[in-house]
Amino acid sequence: MEKEPGKTHGAQSQAVEMQRLDELKIQSEDLGKKIDEVETQIIGHDGPPKLDNRQDDRSFQTSEMKGFKSKTSEGMANNLVGKSDFAERIGEVKDLQCKSKQENLEIRIVIDESCHEVPESVVLKSEIPNELFNFVNSSYKVNENVTEKNIQEDDADKKSLQNDLAKEMEDNRKLVTVEVNQKADECLSEDRSLDLVFDGRKDPEMEASTSKSTCSLEADQQNQGIGEKAGAFENIIRQRSLIAVSTLMRRLSGKRDKGSMCISGDQGKDVSESSKDSEFKMDLEKVAETHALSPVNFFKIYSNVSVENKTEGPPQPIAMKGRVILYSRSGCPECKEVRLFLYMKRLRYIEINVDVYPSRKLELGKISGDASVPKVFFSEILIGGLDELKALDKSGKLNEKIDFLINEAPSFEAPLPPLSGEDDVSSSRAPDEMALIVRKMRESIVVKDRFWRLRRFTNCFLGSEALDFLSEDQCLERQEAVQFARKLASKLFFHHVLDENLFEDGNHLYRFLDEDPIVASHCHNIPRGIITLKPKPIAEIASRLRFLSYAMFEAYASEDGSHVDYRSLHGSEEFARYLRIVEELQRVEIWETSREEKLAFFVNLYNMMAIHAILVWGHPAGALERRKMFDDFKYVIGGCTYSLSSIQNGILRGNQRPPYSLMKPFGAKDKRSRVALPYPETLVHFALVCGTRSGPALRCYSPRDIDEELLDAARRFLRSGGLTIDMNANVAYASKILKWFSTDFGKDDVEVLKHVSNYLNPADSTALLDLLSTSELKVVYQTYDWALNC
């Protein structure tokens, strides 16, 4: 594991400071010896001092001492007390420089003829050790005492000298403080340019040898920069976490970046820092692209399937300025042929189903004089039905019409595409008086995060506060207000945060439906706020969804249901209407519906939810992305949240464990278990479509004929490649769906094959049963093609 740069820098800094302390101590000892030698020459009255110019290993430089007079001790004392002579000696100074190899320590010592030494200035690059500073000051005081003994004969001169020296010493100390502050600022600026310091501790000896001014300065700077360092540290951790998570997900899902190479050993150590930074930025961009999904970017066939399984995609439509309008109706065979004709001619069209838009039938009668369908318009030009299209194509005049579409924009006389909300009965509901009361209550009571039972609950309110509002607003007694609040809760406007009760007075916490954290973050059929319209019965909503889904599948899916035009579907008014319809599901009562109604409703809803998820999140490219789509894309239905997985395994399979899972979707106290079917419906596996090529065909199911339609779906799927038998090799090639959900069909492969043999052709079923009874049949499960069924 690589060392953190901040810790390595801190350890190296401590080592350098320790070495600096040792060198400064040696310099202090050398300086003391030098002062002792000078004092000996002053006190001993043997004549003038004899000092040689020399330079030791520490770069000490002492200038020659000039102006010494050959006098006796008495003459020397007279010279010391002379005021004018002392001024001359003070003016004649030389510098004694002590340069440190590590820190360039410079101490200028003023030397006069009597070898009286005064520290004039001290210049450090980082810090001044207290020991050295005190040592120089003490040496100055000793020499000051010697000078005072020699000038006792002139008190006035002595006081003047002391004042001058004191002033000079004070100026020197101020200079030291200013220079130390400047150097500390330089060091602080250098530290800010480094990475984060993870270990800011200092060695005790270094703390003892640091001046007070420097310590206080560093403390202030650390307090000021702690917020910036904490923020930088948090940003680095977040960025590295995003990269680690995205890399793990990419590797687990089997995807690799283009042009990626593995670097190991010494080769990996030679990568420059610039290349690492560029890779870091590229990873961040990839993470940002992962979270900024656009549906248009995912209408393509992914390259994660083998070459032999790939098929040619749909033909690209012709770019044109005009538009093609097709008037149709549901269940019309001739309309299907017109769609196929336009598709083969690469003409993108806008379909107007007169069953979905009844007002357009009157419009068609006014424009063409005949309300029969199908009718095709090239901008404002009426082409006609299927026979007219084929006649134009046979005569060669159709290409002229197509050229007109390519080059000419439609005029104001051309039929318009369906408008938003046109002929939509979703907004025709009556207002809900209880919803209006709840909206008013929501604006009056306090909704905030609260702590309860050592847990934090977001966006909740107290039951007592809600009762205070209801008592005052509705003029109710306390007990009557409790009953009214329970009625509101039963209509799914709000619920207890832990579902412990319906509603009680006191400090119980409740939360509005749209402010639940899971609902707000994962559910895609609920708007922000409270819908003030009365919800329709589930049977009526299911009927409208079924009718709209049937129209969409006819218009935007192939005739066999194996391909879907996601691009056209995403921009259609039918899909926008579907989104408005599913918003009504948040407060419907679904508990008492029959088996057939539940079966048809949830199969159709599953298929539309999968399309909705692909349009919102894009087609999942790997295993983790698929699991996210199945588990995290949810709808609110009857006050509870349902994902694709919970619909398939919890409701349609009778609350059975999903493949490769150890837990059931619904727990013992889960309210959704009331909606689950009593036993697994095995045929739903041939009707649920999650947008893959190996999945079943897309179609719509009705509660009246649900069992027969599911049986037909199983026959189509198994007979069209879901199960093939090689009689010569005694091998059965089965879909992976039979393996994943084998517990719904039988205990082992033999029982699974016996079960699905009921849906094969009679001849194939008889041959399969004979092989199972006379020989060992090998079962090989086909590779599942997860590519988008576009």
PDB file of C-alpha atoms in Angstrom, residues 230-488:
ATOM      1  CA  ALA A 230     -11.366  19.362   5.921  1.00  0.00           C
ATOM      2  CA  GLY A 231     -13.306  20.320   2.799  1.00  0.00           C
ATOM      3  CA  ALA A 232     -10.456  19.258   0.539  1.00  0.00           C
ATOM      4  CA  PHE A 233     -10.152  15.976   2.386  1.00  0.00           C
ATOM      5  CA  GLU A 234     -13.891  15.324   2.005  1.00  0.00           C
ATOM      6  CA  ASN A 235     -13.773  16.105  -1.723  1.00  0.00           C
ATOM      7  CA  ILE A 236     -10.845  13.756  -2.269  1.00  0.00           C
ATOM      8  CA  ILE A 237     -12.580  10.939  -0.372  1.00  0.00           C
ATOM      9  CA  ARG A 238     -15.794  11.460  -2.346  1.00  0.00           C
ATOM     10  CA  GLN A 239     -14.016  11.507  -5.695  1.00  0.00           C
ATOM     11  CA  ARG A 240     -11.937   8.440  -4.894  1.00  0.00           C
ATOM     12  CA  SER A 241     -15.060   6.619  -3.674  1.00  0.00           C
ATOM     13  CA  LEU A 242     -16.928   7.378  -6.900  1.00  0.00           C
ATOM     14  CA  ILE A 243     -14.049   6.083  -8.960  1.00  0.00           C
ATOM     15  CA  ALA A 244     -13.713   2.937  -6.849  1.00  0.00           C
ATOM     16  CA  VAL A 245     -17.450   2.182  -7.029  1.00  0.00           C
ATOM     17  CA  SER A 246     -17.659   2.818 -10.775  1.00  0.00           C
ATOM     18  CA  THR A 247     -14.599   0.654 -11.414  1.00  0.00           C
ATOM     19  CA  LEU A 248     -16.001  -2.195  -9.320  1.00  0.00           C
ATOM     20  CA  MET A 249     -19.372  -2.015 -11.037  1.00  0.00           C
ATOM     21  CA  ARG A 250     -17.763  -1.929 -14.466  1.00  0.00           C
ATOM     22  CA  ARG A 251     -15.619  -4.990 -13.737  1.00  0.00           C
ATOM     23  CA  LEU A 252     -18.410  -6.997 -12.157  1.00  0.00           C
ATOM     24  CA  SER A 253     -20.749  -6.234 -15.040  1.00  0.00           C
ATOM     25  CA  GLY A 254     -18.211  -7.432 -17.596  1.00  0.00           C
ATOM     26  CA  LYS A 255     -17.561  -4.052 -19.227  1.00  0.00           C
ATOM     27  CA  ARG A 256     -14.092  -2.711 -19.937  1.00  0.00           C
ATOM     28  CA  ASP A 257     -13.071   0.703 -21.088  1.00  0.00           C
ATOM     29  CA  LYS A 258     -11.830   1.006 -24.608  1.00  0.00           C
ATOM     30  CA  GLY A 259      -8.103   1.222 -24.837  1.00  0.00           C
ATOM     31  CA  SER A 260      -7.510   0.167 -21.240  1.00  0.00           C
ATOM     32  CA  MET A 261      -4.262  -1.641 -20.500  1.00  0.00           C
ATOM     33  CA  CYS A 262      -2.989  -3.516 -17.469  1.00  0.00           C
ATOM     34  CA  ILE A 263       0.243  -2.139 -15.994  1.00  0.00           C
ATOM     35  CA  SER A 264       2.063  -4.228 -13.424  1.00  0.00           C
ATOM     36  CA  GLY A 265       5.467  -4.512 -11.800  1.00  0.00           C
ATOM     37  CA  ASP A 266       8.094  -1.889 -12.510  1.00  0.00           C
ATOM     38  CA  GLN A 267       6.177  -0.664 -15.501  1.00  0.00           C
ATOM     39  CA  GLY A 268       3.421   0.581 -13.254  1.00  0.00           C
ATOM     40  CA  LYS A 269       5.886   2.463 -11.079  1.00  0.00           C
ATOM     41  CA  ASP A 270       7.193   4.437 -14.027  1.00  0.00           C
ATOM     42  CA  VAL A 271       3.862   6.065 -14.792  1.00  0.00           C
ATOM     43  CA  SER A 272       4.210   9.816 -14.498  1.00  0.00           C
ATOM     44  CA  GLU A 273       2.089  11.957 -12.220  1.00  0.00           C
ATOM     45  CA  SER A 274       0.629  13.793 -15.192  1.00  0.00           C
ATOM     46  CA  SER A 275      -0.720  10.572 -16.664  1.00  0.00           C
ATOM     47  CA  LYS A 276      -2.253   9.647 -13.305  1.00  0.00           C
ATOM     48  CA  ASP A 277      -3.974  13.001 -13.091  1.00  0.00           C
ATOM     49  CA  SER A 278      -5.347  12.626 -16.613  1.00  0.00           C
ATOM     50  CA  GLU A 279      -6.652   9.144 -15.800  1.00  0.00           C
ATOM     51  CA  PHE A 280      -8.222  10.525 -12.624  1.00  0.00           C
ATOM     52  CA  LYS A 281     -10.043  13.226 -14.608  1.00  0.00           C
ATOM     53  CA  MET A 282     -11.194  10.721 -17.209  1.00  0.00           C
ATOM     54  CA  ASP A 283     -12.629   8.505 -14.463  1.00  0.00           C
ATOM     55  CA  LEU A 284     -14.518  11.446 -13.017  1.00  0.00           C
ATOM     56  CA  GLU A 285     -15.951  12.256 -16.418  1.00  0.00           C
ATOM     57  CA  LYS A 286     -17.092   8.663 -16.843  1.00  0.00           C
ATOM     58  CA  VAL A 287     -18.764   8.721 -13.426  1.00  0.00           C
ATOM     59  CA  ALA A 288     -20.493  11.989 -14.325  1.00  0.00           C
ATOM     60  CA  GLU A 289     -21.695  10.500 -17.632  1.00  0.00           C
ATOM     61  CA  THR A 290     -23.064   7.461 -15.768  1.00  0.00           C
ATOM     62  CA  HIS A 291     -25.259   9.688 -13.623  1.00  0.00           C
ATOM     63  CA  ALA A 292     -26.360  11.995 -16.467  1.00  0.00           C
ATOM     64  CA  LEU A 293     -28.394   9.535 -18.510  1.00  0.00           C
ATOM     65  CA  SER A 294     -30.344  10.607 -21.557  1.00  0.00           C
ATOM     66  CA  PRO A 295     -32.891   8.198 -23.056  1.00  0.00           C
ATOM     67  CA  VAL A 296     -31.945   9.104 -26.606  1.00  0.00           C
ATOM     68  CA  ASN A 297     -28.377   7.877 -26.005  1.00  0.00           C
ATOM     69  CA  PHE A 298     -29.521   4.357 -25.269  1.00  0.00           C
ATOM     70  CA  PHE A 299     -31.656   3.507 -28.293  1.00  0.00           C
ATOM     71  CA  LYS A 300     -28.997   1.279 -29.762  1.00  0.00           C
ATOM     72  CA  ILE A 301     -27.846  -2.322 -29.784  1.00  0.00           C
ATOM     73  CA  TYR A 302     -25.045  -2.966 -27.320  1.00  0.00           C
ATOM     74  CA  SER A 303     -21.993  -4.918 -28.384  1.00  0.00           C
ATOM     75  CA  ASN A 304     -22.017  -7.350 -25.486  1.00  0.00           C
ATOM     76  CA  VAL A 305     -23.541 -10.193 -27.491  1.00  0.00           C
ATOM     77  CA  SER A 306     -21.769 -12.655 -29.712  1.00  0.00           C
ATOM     78  CA  VAL A 307     -21.471 -12.049 -33.433  1.00  0.00           C
ATOM     79  CA  GLU A 308     -23.640 -14.983 -34.391  1.00  0.00           C
ATOM     80  CA  ASN A 309     -26.485 -13.715 -32.191  1.00  0.00           C
ATOM     81  CA  LYS A 310     -26.460 -10.226 -33.714  1.00  0.00           C
ATOM     82  CA  THR A 311     -29.110  -9.256 -36.230  1.00  0.00           C
ATOM     83  CA  GLU A 312     -29.440  -6.207 -38.406  1.00  0.00           C
ATOM     84  CA  GLY A 313     -31.080  -3.272 -36.684  1.00  0.00           C
ATOM     85  CA  PRO A 314     -34.095  -1.397 -37.994  1.00  0.00           C
ATOM     86  CA  PRO A 315     -33.539   0.730 -41.090  1.00  0.00           C
ATOM     87  CA  GLN A 316     -32.699   4.336 -40.373  1.00  0.00           C
ATOM     88  CA  PRO A 317     -35.564   6.690 -41.274  1.00  0.00           C
ATOM     89  CA  ILE A 318     -35.152   9.323 -43.972  1.00  0.00           C
ATOM     90  CA  ALA A 319     -34.478  12.853 -42.767  1.00  0.00           C
ATOM     91  CA  MET A 320     -37.226  15.106 -44.062  1.00  0.00           C
ATOM     92  CA  LYS A 321     -38.706  18.531 -43.433  1.00  0.00           C
ATOM     93  CA  GLY A 322     -42.292  17.418 -43.866  1.00  0.00           C
ATOM     94  CA  ARG A 323     -44.257  14.926 -41.764  1.00  0.00           C
ATOM     95  CA  VAL A 324     -46.307  11.800 -42.396  1.00  0.00           C
ATOM     96  CA  ILE A 325     -49.637  11.474 -40.557  1.00  0.00           C
ATOM     97  CA  LEU A 326     -51.370   8.098 -40.304  1.00  0.00           C
ATOM     98  CA  TYR A 327     -54.989   7.924 -39.135  1.00  0.00           C
ATOM     99  CA  SER A 328     -55.740   4.455 -37.723  1.00  0.00           C
ATOM    100  CA  ARG A 329     -57.798   2.568 -35.184  1.00  0.00           C
ATOM    101  CA  SER A 330     -57.136  -0.329 -32.840  1.00  0.00           C
ATOM    102  CA  GLY A 331     -57.424  -3.893 -34.169  1.00  0.00           C
ATOM    103  CA  CYS A 332     -57.413  -2.895 -37.849  1.00  0.00           C
ATOM    104  CA  PRO A 333     -55.496  -5.411 -40.070  1.00  0.00           C
ATOM    105  CA  GLU A 334     -55.174  -2.924 -42.939  1.00  0.00           C
ATOM    106  CA  CYS A 335     -53.656  -0.372 -40.549  1.00  0.00           C
ATOM    107  CA  LYS A 336     -50.970  -2.915 -39.641  1.00  0.00           C
ATOM    108  CA  GLU A 337     -50.094  -3.354 -43.308  1.00  0.00           C
ATOM    109  CA  VAL A 338     -49.814   0.418 -43.781  1.00  0.00           C
ATOM    110  CA  ARG A 339     -47.469   0.644 -40.793  1.00  0.00           C
ATOM    111  CA  LEU A 340     -45.286  -2.106 -42.263  1.00  0.00           C
ATOM    112  CA  PHE A 341     -45.256  -0.398 -45.670  1.00  0.00           C
ATOM    113  CA  LEU A 342     -44.143   2.946 -44.210  1.00  0.00           C
ATOM    114  CA  TYR A 343     -41.548   1.166 -42.096  1.00  0.00           C
ATOM    115  CA  MET A 344     -40.001  -0.547 -45.117  1.00  0.00           C
ATOM    116  CA  LYS A 345     -39.951   2.771 -47.004  1.00  0.00           C
ATOM    117  CA  ARG A 346     -38.017   4.293 -44.074  1.00  0.00           C
ATOM    118  CA  LEU A 347     -40.698   6.905 -43.510  1.00  0.00           C
ATOM    119  CA  ARG A 348     -41.126   8.000 -39.905  1.00  0.00           C
ATOM    120  CA  TYR A 349     -44.791   8.673 -39.261  1.00  0.00           C
ATOM    121  CA  ILE A 350     -47.042  10.093 -36.561  1.00  0.00           C
ATOM    122  CA  GLU A 351     -50.002   7.870 -35.815  1.00  0.00           C
ATOM    123  CA  ILE A 352     -53.351   9.254 -34.708  1.00  0.00           C
ATOM    124  CA  ASN A 353     -55.598   6.515 -33.360  1.00  0.00           C
ATOM    125  CA  VAL A 354     -59.184   7.671 -33.691  1.00  0.00           C
ATOM    126  CA  ASP A 355     -60.147   5.379 -30.809  1.00  0.00           C
ATOM    127  CA  VAL A 356     -57.696   7.178 -28.533  1.00  0.00           C
ATOM    128  CA  TYR A 357     -58.488  10.622 -29.994  1.00  0.00           C
ATOM    129  CA  PRO A 358     -62.220  10.567 -30.866  1.00  0.00           C
ATOM    130  CA  SER A 359     -62.256  14.237 -31.912  1.00  0.00           C
ATOM    131  CA  ARG A 360     -59.781  13.475 -34.706  1.00  0.00           C
ATOM    132  CA  LYS A 361     -62.333  11.250 -36.392  1.00  0.00           C
ATOM    133  CA  LEU A 362     -64.502  14.294 -37.019  1.00  0.00           C
ATOM    134  CA  GLU A 363     -61.474  16.205 -38.247  1.00  0.00           C
ATOM    135  CA  LEU A 364     -60.628  13.423 -40.700  1.00  0.00           C
ATOM    136  CA  GLY A 365     -64.179  13.498 -42.071  1.00  0.00           C
ATOM    137  CA  LYS A 366     -63.936  17.232 -42.716  1.00  0.00           C
ATOM    138  CA  ILE A 367     -60.543  17.074 -44.415  1.00  0.00           C
ATOM    139  CA  SER A 368     -60.973  14.002 -46.604  1.00  0.00           C
ATOM    140  CA  GLY A 369     -64.758  13.712 -46.796  1.00  0.00           C
ATOM    141  CA  ASP A 370     -64.499  10.151 -45.454  1.00  0.00           C
ATOM    142  CA  ALA A 371     -63.832   9.131 -41.847  1.00  0.00           C
ATOM    143  CA  SER A 372     -62.744   5.599 -42.703  1.00  0.00           C
ATOM    144  CA  VAL A 373     -59.220   4.521 -41.799  1.00  0.00           C
ATOM    145  CA  PRO A 374     -56.404   4.045 -42.581  1.00  0.00           C
ATOM    146  CA  LYS A 375     -55.619   7.400 -44.155  1.00  0.00           C
ATOM    147  CA  VAL A 376     -52.100   8.698 -44.888  1.00  0.00           C
ATOM    148  CA  PHE A 377     -51.132  12.358 -45.315  1.00  0.00           C
ATOM    149  CA  PHE A 378     -47.821  13.619 -46.675  1.00  0.00           C
ATOM    150  CA  SER A 379     -47.850  17.013 -44.951  1.00  0.00           C
ATOM    151  CA  GLU A 380     -51.053  18.634 -46.326  1.00  0.00           C
ATOM    152  CA  ILE A 381     -51.405  16.196 -49.275  1.00  0.00           C
ATOM    153  CA  LEU A 382     -53.841  13.313 -48.859  1.00  0.00           C
ATOM    154  CA  ILE A 383     -52.343  10.070 -50.177  1.00  0.00           C
ATOM    155  CA  GLY A 384     -55.090   7.632 -49.170  1.00  0.00           C
ATOM    156  CA  GLY A 385     -55.100   4.121 -47.797  1.00  0.00           C
ATOM    157  CA  LEU A 386     -53.079   0.984 -48.459  1.00  0.00           C
ATOM    158  CA  ASP A 387     -54.243   0.540 -52.048  1.00  0.00           C
ATOM    159  CA  GLU A 388     -53.300   4.103 -52.988  1.00  0.00           C
ATOM    160  CA  LEU A 389     -49.833   3.700 -51.445  1.00  0.00           C
ATOM    161  CA  LYS A 390     -49.166   0.513 -53.370  1.00  0.00           C
ATOM    162  CA  ALA A 391     -50.407   2.079 -56.626  1.00  0.00           C
ATOM    163  CA  LEU A 392     -48.093   5.082 -56.222  1.00  0.00           C
ATOM    164  CA  ASP A 393     -45.200   2.804 -55.435  1.00  0.00           C
ATOM    165  CA  LYS A 394     -45.875   0.640 -58.492  1.00  0.00           C
ATOM    166  CA  SER A 395     -46.087   3.641 -60.831  1.00  0.00           C
ATOM    167  CA  GLY A 396     -42.924   5.227 -59.449  1.00  0.00           C
ATOM    168  CA  LYS A 397     -44.684   8.409 -58.344  1.00  0.00           C
ATOM    169  CA  LEU A 398     -44.170   7.646 -54.670  1.00  0.00           C
ATOM    170  CA  ASN A 399     -40.542   8.725 -54.888  1.00  0.00           C
ATOM    171  CA  GLU A 400     -41.683  12.154 -56.088  1.00  0.00           C
ATOM    172  CA  LYS A 401     -43.939  12.434 -53.055  1.00  0.00           C
ATOM    173  CA  ILE A 402     -41.073  11.409 -50.804  1.00  0.00           C
ATOM    174  CA  ASP A 403     -38.825  14.061 -52.370  1.00  0.00           C
ATOM    175  CA  PHE A 404     -41.521  16.575 -51.600  1.00  0.00           C
ATOM    176  CA  LEU A 405     -41.467  15.495 -47.954  1.00  0.00           C
ATOM    177  CA  ILE A 406     -37.682  15.766 -47.794  1.00  0.00           C
ATOM    178  CA  ASN A 407     -37.453  19.293 -49.193  1.00  0.00           C
ATOM    179  CA  GLU A 408     -40.720  21.036 -48.221  1.00  0.00           C
ATOM    180  CA  ALA A 409     -41.924  21.910 -44.735  1.00  0.00           C
ATOM    181  CA  PRO A 410     -45.619  21.334 -43.955  1.00  0.00           C
ATOM    182  CA  SER A 411     -48.028  24.239 -44.337  1.00  0.00           C
ATOM    183  CA  PHE A 412     -50.613  25.371 -41.796  1.00  0.00           C
ATOM    184  CA  GLU A 413     -53.226  23.243 -43.603  1.00  0.00           C
ATOM    185  CA  ALA A 414     -51.440  19.986 -42.737  1.00  0.00           C
ATOM    186  CA  PRO A 415     -52.936  17.877 -39.907  1.00  0.00           C
ATOM    187  CA  LEU A 416     -51.258  18.465 -36.543  1.00  0.00           C
ATOM    188  CA  PRO A 417     -49.829  15.757 -34.291  1.00  0.00           C
ATOM    189  CA  PRO A 418     -51.797  14.926 -31.126  1.00  0.00           C
ATOM    190  CA  LEU A 419     -51.721  17.793 -28.651  1.00  0.00           C
ATOM    191  CA  SER A 420     -50.841  17.458 -24.988  1.00  0.00           C
ATOM    192  CA  GLY A 421     -53.865  16.346 -22.977  1.00  0.00           C
ATOM    193  CA  GLU A 422     -56.048  15.978 -26.046  1.00  0.00           C
ATOM    194  CA  ASP A 423     -59.160  13.869 -25.333  1.00  0.00           C
ATOM    195  CA  ASP A 424     -57.648  12.819 -22.008  1.00  0.00           C
ATOM    196  CA  VAL A 425     -60.214  11.937 -19.353  1.00  0.00           C
ATOM    197  CA  SER A 426     -57.588  11.747 -16.596  1.00  0.00           C
ATOM    198  CA  SER A 427     -58.155  15.407 -15.694  1.00  0.00           C
ATOM    199  CA  SER A 428     -61.945  15.071 -15.704  1.00  0.00           C
ATOM    200  CA  ARG A 429     -62.135  13.718 -12.156  1.00  0.00           C
ATOM    201  CA  ALA A 430     -64.071  15.467  -9.428  1.00  0.00           C
ATOM    202  CA  PRO A 431     -62.154  17.358  -6.709  1.00  0.00           C
ATOM    203  CA  ASP A 432     -61.458  15.487  -3.489  1.00  0.00           C
ATOM    204  CA  GLU A 433     -62.614  17.432  -0.403  1.00  0.00           C
ATOM    205  CA  MET A 434     -60.465  15.349   1.911  1.00  0.00           C
ATOM    206  CA  ALA A 435     -57.404  16.060  -0.213  1.00  0.00           C
ATOM    207  CA  LEU A 436     -58.086  19.785   0.096  1.00  0.00           C
ATOM    208  CA  ILE A 437     -58.210  19.471   3.893  1.00  0.00           C
ATOM    209  CA  VAL A 438     -54.948  17.527   3.939  1.00  0.00           C
ATOM    210  CA  ARG A 439     -53.256  20.110   1.734  1.00  0.00           C
ATOM    211  CA  LYS A 440     -54.368  22.852   4.127  1.00  0.00           C
ATOM    212  CA  MET A 441     -53.157  20.813   7.099  1.00  0.00           C
ATOM    213  CA  ARG A 442     -49.800  20.313   5.451  1.00  0.00           C
ATOM    214  CA  GLU A 443     -49.352  24.071   5.126  1.00  0.00           C
ATOM    215  CA  SER A 444     -50.287  24.682   8.773  1.00  0.00           C
ATOM    216  CA  ILE A 445     -48.436  22.045  10.814  1.00  0.00           C
ATOM    217  CA  VAL A 446     -44.684  21.727  11.289  1.00  0.00           C
ATOM    218  CA  VAL A 447     -43.049  19.110   9.055  1.00  0.00           C
ATOM    219  CA  LYS A 448     -39.384  18.534   9.874  1.00  0.00           C
ATOM    220  CA  ASP A 449     -36.785  15.925  10.806  1.00  0.00           C
ATOM    221  CA  ARG A 450     -37.204  14.465  14.285  1.00  0.00           C
ATOM    222  CA  PHE A 451     -35.334  12.035  16.560  1.00  0.00           C
ATOM    223  CA  TRP A 452     -37.279   9.210  18.097  1.00  0.00           C
ATOM    224  CA  ARG A 453     -36.140   5.914  19.594  1.00  0.00           C
ATOM    225  CA  LEU A 454     -32.525   6.759  18.856  1.00  0.00           C
ATOM    226  CA  ARG A 455     -33.362   7.157  15.175  1.00  0.00           C
ATOM    227  CA  ARG A 456     -33.749  10.107  12.871  1.00  0.00           C
ATOM    228  CA  PHE A 457     -36.941  10.370  10.817  1.00  0.00           C
ATOM    229  CA  THR A 458     -37.113  12.898   8.002  1.00  0.00           C
ATOM    230  CA  ASN A 459     -40.070  15.087   7.012  1.00  0.00           C
ATOM    231  CA  CYS A 460     -42.519  13.961   9.674  1.00  0.00           C
ATOM    232  CA  PHE A 461     -45.086  15.590  11.986  1.00  0.00           C
ATOM    233  CA  LEU A 462     -46.607  14.852  15.374  1.00  0.00           C
ATOM    234  CA  GLY A 463     -50.047  13.334  15.685  1.00  0.00           C
ATOM    235  CA  SER A 464     -50.972  15.812  18.407  1.00  0.00           C
ATOM    236  CA  GLU A 465     -50.190  18.761  16.120  1.00  0.00           C
ATOM    237  CA  ALA A 466     -52.339  17.296  13.352  1.00  0.00           C
ATOM    238  CA  LEU A 467     -55.215  16.879  15.823  1.00  0.00           C
ATOM    239  CA  ASP A 468     -54.837  20.480  16.993  1.00  0.00           C
ATOM    240  CA  PHE A 469     -55.293  21.639  13.413  1.00  0.00           C
ATOM    241  CA  LEU A 470     -58.239  19.338  12.656  1.00  0.00           C
ATOM    242  CA  SER A 471     -60.017  20.299  15.879  1.00  0.00           C
ATOM    243  CA  GLU A 472     -59.744  23.979  15.081  1.00  0.00           C
ATOM    244  CA  ASP A 473     -60.293  23.813  11.313  1.00  0.00           C
ATOM    245  CA  GLN A 474     -63.153  21.311  11.303  1.00  0.00           C
ATOM    246  CA  CYS A 475     -64.636  22.338  14.680  1.00  0.00           C
ATOM    247  CA  LEU A 476     -64.330  18.831  16.080  1.00  0.00           C
ATOM    248  CA  GLU A 477     -63.885  17.444  19.565  1.00  0.00           C
ATOM    249  CA  ARG A 478     -60.601  15.707  20.319  1.00  0.00           C
ATOM    250  CA  GLN A 479     -61.980  12.201  19.924  1.00  0.00           C
ATOM    251  CA  GLU A 480     -63.871  13.154  16.769  1.00  0.00           C
ATOM    252  CA  ALA A 481     -60.686  14.639  15.357  1.00  0.00           C
ATOM    253  CA  VAL A 482     -58.898  11.315  16.015  1.00  0.00           C
ATOM    254  CA  GLN A 483     -61.561   9.428  14.054  1.00  0.00           C
ATOM    255  CA  PHE A 484     -61.357  11.906  11.188  1.00  0.00           C
ATOM    256  CA  ALA A 485     -57.560  11.635  11.112  1.00  0.00           C
ATOM    257  CA  ARG A 486     -57.835   7.832  10.963  1.00  0.00           C
ATOM    258  CA  LYS A 487     -60.153   8.202   7.989  1.00  0.00           C
ATOM    259  CA  LEU A 488     -57.576  10.384   6.247  1.00  0.00           C
TER     260      LEU A 488
END
